[in-house]
Coordinates of C-alpha atoms in Angstrom, one line a residue:
Chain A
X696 CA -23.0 -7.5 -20.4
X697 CA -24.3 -7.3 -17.3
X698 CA -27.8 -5.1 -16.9
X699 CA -30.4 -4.9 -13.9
X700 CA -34.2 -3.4 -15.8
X701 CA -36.7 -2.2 -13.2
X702 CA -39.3 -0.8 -15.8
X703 CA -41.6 0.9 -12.9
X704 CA -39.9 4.7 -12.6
X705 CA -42.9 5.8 -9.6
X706 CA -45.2 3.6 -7.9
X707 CA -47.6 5.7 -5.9
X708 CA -50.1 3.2 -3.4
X709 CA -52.3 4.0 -0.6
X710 CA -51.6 2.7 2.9
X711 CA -51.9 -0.6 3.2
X712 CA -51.9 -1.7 -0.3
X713 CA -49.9 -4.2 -1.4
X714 CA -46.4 -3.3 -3.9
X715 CA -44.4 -5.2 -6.1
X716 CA -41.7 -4.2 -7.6
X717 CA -40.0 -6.0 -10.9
X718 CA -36.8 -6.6 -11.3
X719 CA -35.2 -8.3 -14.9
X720 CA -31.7 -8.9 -14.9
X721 CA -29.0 -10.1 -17.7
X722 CA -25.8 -11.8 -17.2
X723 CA -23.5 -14.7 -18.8
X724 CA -22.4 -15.8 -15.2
X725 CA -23.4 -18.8 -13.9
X726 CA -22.9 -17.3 -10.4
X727 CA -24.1 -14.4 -9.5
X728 CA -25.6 -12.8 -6.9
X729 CA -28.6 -10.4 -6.3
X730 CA -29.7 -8.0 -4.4
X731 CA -32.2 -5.5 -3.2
X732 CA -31.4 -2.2 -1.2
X733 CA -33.9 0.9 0.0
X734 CA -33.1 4.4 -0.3
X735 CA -34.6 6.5 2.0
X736 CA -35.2 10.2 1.7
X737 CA -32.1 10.4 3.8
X738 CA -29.8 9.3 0.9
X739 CA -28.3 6.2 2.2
X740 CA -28.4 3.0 1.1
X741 CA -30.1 0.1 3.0
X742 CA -29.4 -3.4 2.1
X743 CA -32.4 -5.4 2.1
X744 CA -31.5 -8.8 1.1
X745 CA -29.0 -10.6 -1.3
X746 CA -29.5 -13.9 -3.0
X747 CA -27.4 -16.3 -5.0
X748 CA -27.8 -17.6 -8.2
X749 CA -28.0 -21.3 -6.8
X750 CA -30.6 -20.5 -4.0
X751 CA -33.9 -19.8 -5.7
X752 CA -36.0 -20.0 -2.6
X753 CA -38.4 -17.1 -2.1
X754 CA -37.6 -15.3 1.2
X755 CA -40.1 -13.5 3.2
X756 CA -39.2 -11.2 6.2
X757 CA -41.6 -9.4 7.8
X758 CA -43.9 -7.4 5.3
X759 CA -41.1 -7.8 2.9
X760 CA -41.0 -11.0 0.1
X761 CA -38.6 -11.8 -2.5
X762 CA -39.5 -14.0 -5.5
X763 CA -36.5 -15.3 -7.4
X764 CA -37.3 -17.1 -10.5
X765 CA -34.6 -17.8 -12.6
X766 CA -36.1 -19.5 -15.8
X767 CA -37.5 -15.9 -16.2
X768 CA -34.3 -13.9 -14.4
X769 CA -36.7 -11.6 -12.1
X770 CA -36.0 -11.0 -8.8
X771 CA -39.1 -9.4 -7.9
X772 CA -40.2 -7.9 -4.1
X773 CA -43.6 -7.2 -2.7
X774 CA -43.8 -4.7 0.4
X775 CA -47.5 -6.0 1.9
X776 CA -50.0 -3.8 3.7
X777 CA -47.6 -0.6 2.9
X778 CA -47.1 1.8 5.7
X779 CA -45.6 5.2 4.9
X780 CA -42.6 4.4 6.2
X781 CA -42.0 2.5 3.1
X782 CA -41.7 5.9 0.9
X783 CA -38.0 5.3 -0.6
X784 CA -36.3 4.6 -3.9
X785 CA -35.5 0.9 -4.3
X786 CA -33.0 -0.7 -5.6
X787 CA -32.3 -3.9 -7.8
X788 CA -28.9 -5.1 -7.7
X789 CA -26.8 -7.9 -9.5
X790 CA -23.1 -8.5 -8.6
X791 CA -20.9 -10.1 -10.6
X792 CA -16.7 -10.8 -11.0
X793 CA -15.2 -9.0 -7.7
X794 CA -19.1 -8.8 -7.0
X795 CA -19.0 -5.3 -8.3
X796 CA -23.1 -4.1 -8.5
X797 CA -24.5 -3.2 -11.7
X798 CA -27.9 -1.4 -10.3
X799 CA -30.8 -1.3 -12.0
X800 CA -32.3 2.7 -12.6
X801 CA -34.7 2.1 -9.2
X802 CA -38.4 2.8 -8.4
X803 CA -39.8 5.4 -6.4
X804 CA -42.3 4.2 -4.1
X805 CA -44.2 6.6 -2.9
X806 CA -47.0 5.4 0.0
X807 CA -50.1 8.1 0.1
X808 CA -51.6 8.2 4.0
Chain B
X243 CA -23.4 -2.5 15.5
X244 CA -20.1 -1.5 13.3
X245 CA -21.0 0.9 10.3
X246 CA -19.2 2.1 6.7
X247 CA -18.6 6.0 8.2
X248 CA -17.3 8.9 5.3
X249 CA -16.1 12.2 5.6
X250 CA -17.5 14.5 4.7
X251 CA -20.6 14.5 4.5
X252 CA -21.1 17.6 1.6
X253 CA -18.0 18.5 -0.2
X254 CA -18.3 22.0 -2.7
X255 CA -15.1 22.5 -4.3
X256 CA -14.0 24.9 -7.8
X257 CA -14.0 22.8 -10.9
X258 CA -10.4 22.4 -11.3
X259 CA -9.5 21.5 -7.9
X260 CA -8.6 18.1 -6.4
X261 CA -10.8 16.8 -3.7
X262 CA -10.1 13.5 -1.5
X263 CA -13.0 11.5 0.0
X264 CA -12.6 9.9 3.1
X265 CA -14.0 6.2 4.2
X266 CA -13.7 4.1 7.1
X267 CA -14.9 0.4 6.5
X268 CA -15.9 -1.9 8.8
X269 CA -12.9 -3.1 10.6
X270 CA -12.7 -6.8 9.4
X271 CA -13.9 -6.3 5.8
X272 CA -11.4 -6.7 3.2
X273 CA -12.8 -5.9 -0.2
X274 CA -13.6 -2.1 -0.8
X275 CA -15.3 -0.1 -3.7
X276 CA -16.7 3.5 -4.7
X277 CA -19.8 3.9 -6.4
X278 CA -21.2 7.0 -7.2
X279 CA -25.0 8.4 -8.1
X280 CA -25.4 11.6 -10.3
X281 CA -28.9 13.3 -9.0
X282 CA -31.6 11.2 -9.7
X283 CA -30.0 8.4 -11.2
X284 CA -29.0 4.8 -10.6
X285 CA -26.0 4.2 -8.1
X286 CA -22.9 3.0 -10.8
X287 CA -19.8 1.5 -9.7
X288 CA -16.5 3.3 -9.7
X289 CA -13.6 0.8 -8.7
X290 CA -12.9 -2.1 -6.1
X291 CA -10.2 -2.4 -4.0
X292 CA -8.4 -5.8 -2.5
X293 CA -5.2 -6.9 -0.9
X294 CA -3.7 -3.3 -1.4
X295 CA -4.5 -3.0 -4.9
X296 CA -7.5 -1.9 -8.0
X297 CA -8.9 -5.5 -8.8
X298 CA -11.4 -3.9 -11.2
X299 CA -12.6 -0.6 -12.1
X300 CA -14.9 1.0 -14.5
X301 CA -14.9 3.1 -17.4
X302 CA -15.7 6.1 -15.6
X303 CA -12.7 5.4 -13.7
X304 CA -10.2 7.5 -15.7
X305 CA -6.4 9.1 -14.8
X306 CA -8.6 11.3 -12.6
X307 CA -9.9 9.1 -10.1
X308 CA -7.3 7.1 -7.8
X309 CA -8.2 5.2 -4.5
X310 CA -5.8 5.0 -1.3
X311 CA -5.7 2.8 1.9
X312 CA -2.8 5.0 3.4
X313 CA -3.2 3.1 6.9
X314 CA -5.2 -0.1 7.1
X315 CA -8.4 1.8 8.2
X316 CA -9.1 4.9 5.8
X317 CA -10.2 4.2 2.4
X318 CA -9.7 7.4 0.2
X319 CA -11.1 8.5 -3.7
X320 CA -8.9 11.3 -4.9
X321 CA -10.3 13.4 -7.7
X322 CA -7.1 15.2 -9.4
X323 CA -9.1 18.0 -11.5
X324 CA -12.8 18.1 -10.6
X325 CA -15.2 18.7 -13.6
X326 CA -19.1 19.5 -13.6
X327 CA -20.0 16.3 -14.4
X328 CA -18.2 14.7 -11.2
X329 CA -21.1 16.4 -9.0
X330 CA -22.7 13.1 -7.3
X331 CA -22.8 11.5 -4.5
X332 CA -20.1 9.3 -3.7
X333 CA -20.6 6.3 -1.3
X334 CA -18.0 3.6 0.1
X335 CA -18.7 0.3 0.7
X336 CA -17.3 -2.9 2.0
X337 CA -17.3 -6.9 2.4
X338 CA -15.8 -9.0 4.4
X339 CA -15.9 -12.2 2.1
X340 CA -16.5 -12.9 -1.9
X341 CA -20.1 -13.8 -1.1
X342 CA -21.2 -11.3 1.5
X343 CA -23.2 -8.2 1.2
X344 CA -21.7 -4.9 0.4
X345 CA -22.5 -2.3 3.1
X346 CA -22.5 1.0 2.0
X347 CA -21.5 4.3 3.8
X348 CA -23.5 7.1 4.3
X349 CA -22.6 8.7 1.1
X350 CA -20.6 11.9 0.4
X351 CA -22.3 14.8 -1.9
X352 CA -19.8 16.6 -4.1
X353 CA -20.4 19.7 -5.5
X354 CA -18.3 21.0 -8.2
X355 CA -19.1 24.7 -9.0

């Protein structure tokens, strides 16, 4: 079966502290694809980045990072120097057969001033 | 830059009743799902849609729930008999090909009373 874990429910930092946030997933595929969206207070949903099972080069974009390491399946991101802006749910996604998403449960990060 | 739209926004209807969600996906995308996200909780697929017909669906995806592309723009999830438990938010998204992000509408809250 397919399953996404990210173990960290609320993740509270100060400004400009650095985040990372784990992501553990499961699958029998051999290709698969992942991904990372932000929900903002606002309700939608943000893609962030989406990374297949064959490319295991971290990405960085900005403040954002990805770390893909499949010998351990995490797909783990790191927000550096935090801004308030940041404050969102994030989601860890794997997709899989029609590339359906299974998400993972999300973290709440929530960025103190 | 084009956008997954849905109408409308906040839908409150009598448990019983049947309720039809609206989507418009991105003009040249041709795969299509639902997801929904009870309150609080992680964002779980519903159904995808290709070529005119259900290529996979899950198992909350009962006689209930049925999906619609009456015109080759509108994407629709009908709801024959709405229960309690359907009260979520519903969002849309689409993909243009097998390894492409999904980008998601803006969501739809129904409220079943």
């Amino acid at each position: 079966a397919q399953k996404v874990t990210q173990a960290q429910t609320e993740i509270s930092v100060v400004e400009k502290e650095d985040v990372t946030l784990d992501c553990v997933y499961e699958t029998r595929d051999t290709t698969y694809y992942l991904f990372w969206y932000k929900q903002p207070p606002s309700g939608e949903l943000v893609f962030l980045i989406r990374r297949n099972s064959f490319d295991e080069q971290n990405e960085i974009s900005g403040r954002y990072s990805w770390n893909f390491q499949k010998s351990t399946s995490s797909f783990n991101f790191t927000i550096t120097a935090s801004q308030v802006v940041d404050s969102a749910v994030y989601f860890c996604a794997l997709g899989y057969g029609n590339n359906r998403l299974a998400f993972g449960k999300g973290n709440q990060v929530v960025v103190i001033p | 830059e084009p956008e997954v739209t849905q109408t409308p926004s906040h839908q409150v209807t009598q448990m019983g009743q049947e309720v039809i969600l609206r989507c418009v996906p991105i003009s040249n995308h041709l795969y299509f799902y639902w997801y929904r996200q009870i309150l609080g909780q992680k964002v779980e697929f519903l159904v995808s849609f290709y070529n005119n017909e259900i290529s996979e669906k899950s198992e909350i995806f009962d006689d209930q729930f049925s999906v619609e592309r009456p015109d080759g723009s509108n994407f629709t999830l009908k709801i024959r008999s709405t229960k309690l438990e359907d009260s979520a938010m519903y969002f849309c998204a689409s993909r243009y090909e097998v390894d492409n992000e999904q980008f998601f509408g803006p969501g739809t809250r129904l409220t079943v009373l």
